[in-house]
Amino acid sequence: MPTLRRITLRPFRLPLRGALRWGRASELGALEHLLLEVELSDGSVGRAEVPPRPTIYGETPATVRAALEYLTPRLLGIDVEDTEAIQGVLQGFPNHLTLKGGLDIALWEAWARSEGQELWQVLEPHHTRVRVSYILGIAEEAEMLADARAAYEAGVRVFKVKVGRDLEGDLARIAALREQLPDAELYADANETLSPQNAEAYLQRWAEAGLMYVEEPLPVAEVLARRRLRQLGLLPLIADDSAFTLQDLWREIQLETFDILNIKPARSGYTQSLEMLALARGEGKRAMVGSQALSSFGAYQTALLAFQKGVSEPCELAFHLKAQGGFCPFPPFKEGWLYWEDLKGCRFDPEAFERYAL
């Protein structure tokens, strides 16, 4: 079998049509990501998008490069099918989640191509279509509504609303969304901004406003408060920040803190994401797939996992609509749905990538 011969990183920048704001102070004004490329000894190439998030994972483009310098000599020469050896190297290097996730995805693609196939051929779908959602950041009402209308016109029917800084402001924006897009479905992402003292009141009001569910309302460290909040049954709770890894997920399952798992392959790769999905499915948990604010190329590779067995909820596969450009033509959404037959035609465009490479 072919072995891993080369790993490279190329930074790129995609401007956004508007900033994404979330949590207490985080803001994303452009996609300043890296394209990771691996080459096998038989010439097969795999790629993935690495999205450093300093305020979430503590990664920057510079730390991604430094981490790759450490990992590269430990990975070169390993048989691409020796999953145990590859995962041993990655799991033996704590943190650096988006780099390790990108390495895993790129290796999957390189392996598929060494077998004469593409990723969509080795990741066979369980269902033929997936509902998609679009992330609305914290913004002034007019800006948020314009963003939502543009996504709606592009075929999105489910919106994830960033909340938590101001309850009354949140409710006003939710009401405005309902008035402008009455057939849209909404859910919230609080990014750990609530406290054990105010969380119940917030969730009660959000439930009354008709939200589907809420993601990470409380800080991850507030384990007992998170479990109590779930037991109240005000809204189904989504695990995201509390379940970065397979080990995190097992802890949360034992603590009974959530109802729905948000799996983000950009931080957990394909190998671990599939294990997490299998564990959640076996424990009777629902699941969605999140794109980690990626370009259309990263959205494509993420979307492939949204068609796997156990993914039951709308998936965050529309963030690329916020980007000004891209290098992987993404299929259109049709009345809220992404179809497998459309998705499998996606391809990385090397000429288009050069326009955004730094």
Coordinates of C-alpha atoms in Angstrom, one line a residue:
M1 CA 0.0 0.0 0.0
P2 CA 1.1 3.6 -0.6
T3 CA 2.7 5.5 2.2
L4 CA 2.5 9.2 3.2
R5 CA 5.2 11.1 1.3
R6 CA 4.5 14.8 1.6
I7 CA 2.4 17.3 3.6
T8 CA 2.1 21.0 2.7
L9 CA 0.1 24.0 3.8
R10 CA -1.0 27.0 1.8
P11 CA -2.8 29.9 3.4
F12 CA -5.7 31.6 1.7
R13 CA -8.1 34.4 2.4
L14 CA -11.8 34.7 1.5
P15 CA -13.5 38.0 2.4
L16 CA -17.0 37.7 3.9
R17 CA -20.1 39.7 2.9
G18 CA -20.4 40.7 6.6
A19 CA -18.8 39.8 9.9
L20 CA -19.9 36.8 12.0
R21 CA -20.2 37.7 15.7
W22 CA -20.8 35.2 18.5
G23 CA -20.2 34.5 22.1
R24 CA -19.2 37.4 24.4
A25 CA -16.8 39.1 22.0
S26 CA -15.7 36.8 19.1
E27 CA -15.9 38.1 15.6
L28 CA -14.9 36.7 12.2
G29 CA -14.4 39.2 9.3
A30 CA -12.8 36.9 6.7
L31 CA -11.9 33.2 6.2
E32 CA -8.2 33.2 6.8
H33 CA -7.7 29.5 6.5
L34 CA -5.1 27.0 5.2
L35 CA -5.4 24.4 2.5
L36 CA -3.7 21.3 3.7
E37 CA -2.4 18.9 1.0
V38 CA -1.0 15.4 1.4
E39 CA 0.7 13.3 -1.2
L40 CA 1.2 9.5 -1.1
S41 CA 4.0 7.5 -2.6
D42 CA 1.9 6.5 -5.6
G43 CA 1.2 10.2 -6.4
S44 CA -2.4 10.3 -5.0
V45 CA -3.2 13.7 -3.5
G46 CA -5.8 14.6 -0.8
R47 CA -6.8 18.0 0.5
A48 CA -8.7 19.6 3.4
E49 CA -9.5 23.0 4.8
V50 CA -8.0 23.9 8.1
P51 CA -9.9 26.8 9.9
P52 CA -7.8 28.1 12.9
R53 CA -10.1 29.6 15.6
P54 CA -7.9 31.4 18.2
T55 CA -10.8 32.1 20.5
I56 CA -12.2 28.5 20.4
Y57 CA -9.3 26.1 20.0
G58 CA -6.3 28.4 20.6
E59 CA -5.0 27.8 17.1
T60 CA -3.6 30.5 14.7
P61 CA -2.1 30.0 11.2
A62 CA 1.4 30.2 12.9
T63 CA 0.6 27.5 15.5
V64 CA -0.9 25.3 12.8
R65 CA 2.4 25.5 10.9
A66 CA 4.4 24.8 14.1
A67 CA 2.3 21.8 15.0
L68 CA 2.6 20.4 11.5
E69 CA 6.4 20.7 11.7
Y70 CA 6.2 18.4 14.8
L71 CA 3.7 15.9 13.3
T72 CA 5.2 15.6 9.8
P73 CA 8.3 13.5 10.6
R74 CA 6.1 11.2 12.7
L75 CA 3.6 10.7 9.9
L76 CA 5.8 10.4 6.8
G77 CA 6.3 6.8 5.7
I78 CA 3.2 5.4 7.4
D79 CA 1.0 3.1 5.3
V80 CA -2.1 5.1 4.4
E81 CA -4.3 2.2 5.5
D82 CA -2.6 1.9 8.9
T83 CA -5.3 3.8 10.6
E84 CA -4.1 2.7 14.1
A85 CA -0.6 4.1 13.5
I86 CA -2.0 7.4 12.0
Q87 CA -4.5 7.9 14.8
G88 CA -1.8 7.0 17.4
V89 CA 0.3 9.9 16.1
L90 CA -2.6 12.3 16.0
Q91 CA -4.1 11.3 19.4
G92 CA -0.6 11.4 21.0
F93 CA -0.4 15.1 20.2
P94 CA -3.1 16.9 22.4
N95 CA -5.2 19.8 21.2
H96 CA -4.5 21.3 17.7
L97 CA -7.9 20.0 16.7
T98 CA -8.4 21.7 13.3
L99 CA -5.0 20.7 12.0
K100 CA -5.5 17.0 13.1
G101 CA -9.0 17.1 11.6
G102 CA -7.7 18.4 8.3
L103 CA -4.9 15.8 8.2
D104 CA -7.4 13.0 8.7
I105 CA -9.8 14.3 6.0
A106 CA -6.9 14.8 3.5
L107 CA -5.6 11.3 4.2
W108 CA -9.1 9.9 3.6
E109 CA -9.2 11.6 0.2
A110 CA -5.7 10.6 -0.8
W111 CA -6.5 7.0 0.2
A112 CA -9.7 7.0 -1.8
R113 CA -7.9 8.3 -4.9
S114 CA -5.2 5.6 -4.4
E115 CA -8.1 3.2 -4.8
G116 CA -9.3 5.0 -8.0
Q117 CA -12.3 6.6 -6.2
E118 CA -13.4 9.9 -4.8
L119 CA -14.6 10.7 -1.3
W120 CA -18.2 10.5 -2.2
Q121 CA -17.7 7.0 -3.5
V122 CA -16.2 5.6 -0.3
L123 CA -18.6 7.5 2.0
E124 CA -21.8 6.0 0.8
P125 CA -25.0 7.8 1.8
H126 CA -27.6 6.5 4.2
H127 CA -30.2 9.0 2.9
T128 CA -30.6 11.0 -0.3
R129 CA -31.1 14.5 1.0
V130 CA -30.3 16.6 4.0
R131 CA -31.9 19.8 5.5
V132 CA -29.5 22.6 5.7
S133 CA -29.1 25.5 8.1
Y134 CA -27.5 28.9 8.0
I135 CA -25.7 30.6 10.8
L136 CA -26.8 34.2 11.7
G137 CA -24.3 36.0 13.8
I138 CA -25.1 38.7 16.5
A139 CA -25.9 41.9 14.5
E140 CA -28.2 44.8 14.3
E141 CA -31.6 43.8 13.2
A142 CA -31.5 45.3 9.7
E143 CA -28.1 43.6 9.0
M144 CA -29.3 40.2 10.3
L145 CA -32.5 40.3 8.3
A146 CA -30.7 41.2 5.1
D147 CA -28.3 38.3 5.7
A148 CA -31.2 35.9 6.4
R149 CA -33.2 37.0 3.3
A150 CA -30.2 36.4 1.1
A151 CA -29.7 32.9 2.5
Y152 CA -33.5 32.3 2.2
E153 CA -33.4 33.3 -1.4
A154 CA -30.5 30.8 -1.9
G155 CA -32.8 28.0 -0.7
V156 CA -32.2 27.9 3.1
R157 CA -35.2 27.3 5.4
V158 CA -33.5 26.7 8.8
F159 CA -31.5 29.3 10.7
K160 CA -29.2 29.1 13.7
V161 CA -29.3 32.4 15.6
K162 CA -26.4 33.4 17.8
V163 CA -27.8 34.6 21.1
G164 CA -26.9 35.2 24.7
R165 CA -25.6 38.8 25.0
D166 CA -29.0 40.4 25.5
L167 CA -32.3 38.5 26.1
E168 CA -34.7 41.2 25.0
G169 CA -32.5 42.0 22.0
D170 CA -32.4 38.2 21.1
L171 CA -36.2 38.0 21.4
A172 CA -36.7 41.1 19.2
R173 CA -34.4 39.7 16.5
I174 CA -36.2 36.3 16.6
A175 CA -39.6 38.0 16.3
A176 CA -38.4 40.0 13.3
L177 CA -37.1 36.9 11.7
R178 CA -40.5 35.2 12.2
E179 CA -42.3 38.2 10.7
Q180 CA -40.0 38.4 7.6
L181 CA -39.6 34.6 7.1
P182 CA -42.7 33.0 8.6
D183 CA -42.1 29.5 7.2
A184 CA -38.4 29.4 8.4
E185 CA -37.4 27.2 11.4
L186 CA -35.1 28.7 14.1
Y187 CA -32.8 27.5 16.8
A188 CA -30.3 29.2 19.0
D189 CA -26.6 29.0 19.8
A190 CA -25.7 30.7 23.1
N191 CA -21.9 29.8 23.0
E192 CA -21.7 29.3 26.8
T193 CA -22.8 32.8 27.5
L194 CA -25.5 32.1 30.1
S195 CA -25.1 31.4 33.8
P196 CA -26.8 28.9 36.1
Q197 CA -28.8 31.8 37.6
N198 CA -30.3 33.1 34.3
A199 CA -30.3 30.0 32.0
E200 CA -33.8 28.7 33.0
A201 CA -35.4 32.1 32.3
Y202 CA -33.7 32.5 29.0
L203 CA -34.6 29.1 27.8
Q204 CA -38.2 29.5 28.9
R205 CA -38.5 32.7 26.8
W206 CA -36.8 31.1 23.8
A207 CA -39.1 28.2 24.0
E208 CA -42.1 30.5 24.1
A209 CA -40.6 32.2 21.0
G210 CA -40.8 28.9 19.2
L211 CA -37.2 27.9 18.9
M212 CA -36.4 24.3 18.0
Y213 CA -33.5 23.8 20.4
V214 CA -30.5 25.6 21.9
E215 CA -26.8 24.9 21.7
E216 CA -24.4 25.2 24.7
P217 CA -26.3 27.6 26.8
L218 CA -24.0 27.2 29.8
P219 CA -20.2 27.1 30.3
V220 CA -18.8 23.6 29.8
A221 CA -17.4 23.6 33.4
E222 CA -20.9 24.0 34.8
V223 CA -21.5 20.2 34.6
L224 CA -24.2 19.9 37.3
A225 CA -26.0 23.0 36.1
R226 CA -26.0 21.7 32.5
R227 CA -27.5 18.4 33.6
R228 CA -30.2 20.1 35.7
L229 CA -31.1 22.4 32.8
R230 CA -31.6 19.4 30.5
Q231 CA -33.7 17.7 33.1
L232 CA -36.1 20.7 33.1
G233 CA -36.9 19.8 29.4
L234 CA -37.5 23.4 28.4
L235 CA -35.7 23.0 25.1
P236 CA -33.5 20.2 23.6
L237 CA -29.9 20.9 24.2
I238 CA -27.1 20.6 21.6
A239 CA -23.6 19.6 22.6
D240 CA -20.9 21.4 20.7
D241 CA -18.1 23.0 22.8
S242 CA -18.6 20.2 25.4
A243 CA -18.0 17.4 22.9
F244 CA -14.9 18.3 20.8
T245 CA -13.6 14.7 20.9
L246 CA -14.8 11.2 21.2
Q247 CA -13.5 11.2 24.8
D248 CA -15.5 14.4 25.5
L249 CA -18.6 12.8 24.0
W250 CA -18.4 9.7 26.2
R251 CA -18.1 12.0 29.3
E252 CA -21.2 14.0 28.3
I253 CA -23.2 10.9 27.6
Q254 CA -22.5 9.5 31.0
L255 CA -23.3 12.9 32.6
E256 CA -26.6 13.1 30.6
T257 CA -26.2 16.7 29.6
F258 CA -27.5 16.9 26.0
D259 CA -30.0 15.7 23.5
I260 CA -28.4 16.4 20.1
L261 CA -24.7 16.1 19.1
N262 CA -23.2 18.7 16.7
I263 CA -20.3 16.9 15.0
K264 CA -17.8 19.1 13.2
P265 CA -15.4 17.1 11.0
A266 CA -13.1 20.1 10.5
R267 CA -12.1 19.6 14.1
S268 CA -12.5 15.8 14.6
G269 CA -11.7 14.5 11.1
Y270 CA -13.6 11.7 9.4
T271 CA -12.3 8.8 11.5
Q272 CA -13.2 10.3 14.9
S273 CA -16.4 11.9 13.6
L274 CA -17.7 8.6 12.4
E275 CA -16.9 7.0 15.7
M276 CA -18.7 9.8 17.5
L277 CA -21.7 9.5 15.3
A278 CA -21.8 5.7 16.0
L279 CA -21.6 6.3 19.7
A280 CA -24.3 9.0 19.7
R281 CA -26.5 6.8 17.6
G282 CA -26.0 3.8 19.9
E283 CA -27.0 5.9 22.9
G284 CA -30.2 7.2 21.2
K285 CA -28.9 10.7 20.6
R286 CA -29.9 12.8 17.6
A287 CA -27.1 14.4 15.6
M288 CA -26.3 17.2 13.2
V289 CA -23.2 18.1 11.3
G290 CA -21.5 21.6 11.6
S291 CA -19.2 23.2 9.1
Q292 CA -17.1 25.4 11.4
A293 CA -17.6 28.5 9.1
L294 CA -15.9 27.0 6.0
S295 CA -15.5 27.9 2.4
S296 CA -17.5 25.9 -0.2
F297 CA -14.7 23.4 -0.4
G298 CA -14.8 22.7 3.3
A299 CA -18.6 22.7 3.2
Y300 CA -18.4 19.9 0.5
Q301 CA -16.2 17.7 2.5
T302 CA -18.3 18.3 5.7
A303 CA -21.5 17.7 3.8
L304 CA -20.5 14.1 2.9
L305 CA -20.8 13.2 6.6
A306 CA -24.2 14.7 6.8
F307 CA -25.6 11.9 4.7
Q308 CA -24.4 9.2 7.1
K309 CA -26.8 7.1 9.3
G310 CA -27.8 8.8 12.5
V311 CA -27.6 12.4 11.2
S312 CA -31.2 13.5 11.8
E313 CA -31.2 17.3 12.2
P314 CA -30.6 20.3 9.9
C315 CA -26.8 20.6 9.2
E316 CA -24.7 23.7 9.0
L317 CA -23.8 23.5 5.3
A318 CA -24.6 27.0 4.0
F319 CA -22.0 29.3 5.6
H320 CA -20.1 29.6 2.2
L321 CA -23.0 31.7 1.1
K322 CA -21.5 34.4 3.3
A323 CA -18.1 34.2 1.5
Q324 CA -17.2 36.4 -1.5
G325 CA -16.0 33.7 -3.8
G326 CA -14.7 30.2 -3.5
F327 CA -12.8 27.4 -5.2
C328 CA -15.3 24.5 -5.2
P329 CA -18.6 25.1 -7.0
F330 CA -21.3 24.1 -4.5
P331 CA -24.7 22.8 -5.6
P332 CA -27.8 24.8 -5.0
F333 CA -30.2 24.2 -2.1
K334 CA -33.7 23.3 -3.1
E335 CA -36.5 24.5 -0.7
G336 CA -34.3 23.8 2.3
W337 CA -32.6 20.6 1.1
L338 CA -29.2 19.5 -0.2
Y339 CA -29.4 16.4 -2.4
W340 CA -26.7 13.7 -2.7
E341 CA -26.9 13.5 -6.4
D342 CA -26.1 17.2 -6.6
L343 CA -23.3 17.1 -4.0
K344 CA -21.3 14.3 -5.5
G345 CA -20.5 16.6 -8.5
C346 CA -18.4 19.0 -6.4
R347 CA -14.7 19.3 -7.3
F348 CA -11.8 21.3 -6.0
D349 CA -10.8 24.0 -8.6
P350 CA -7.0 24.6 -8.4
E351 CA -7.1 27.6 -10.8
A352 CA -9.8 29.3 -8.7
F353 CA -7.9 28.6 -5.5
E354 CA -4.9 30.6 -6.8
R355 CA -7.0 33.7 -6.8
Y356 CA -7.3 33.5 -3.0
A357 CA -4.0 31.9 -2.1
L358 CA -1.6 34.1 -0.1

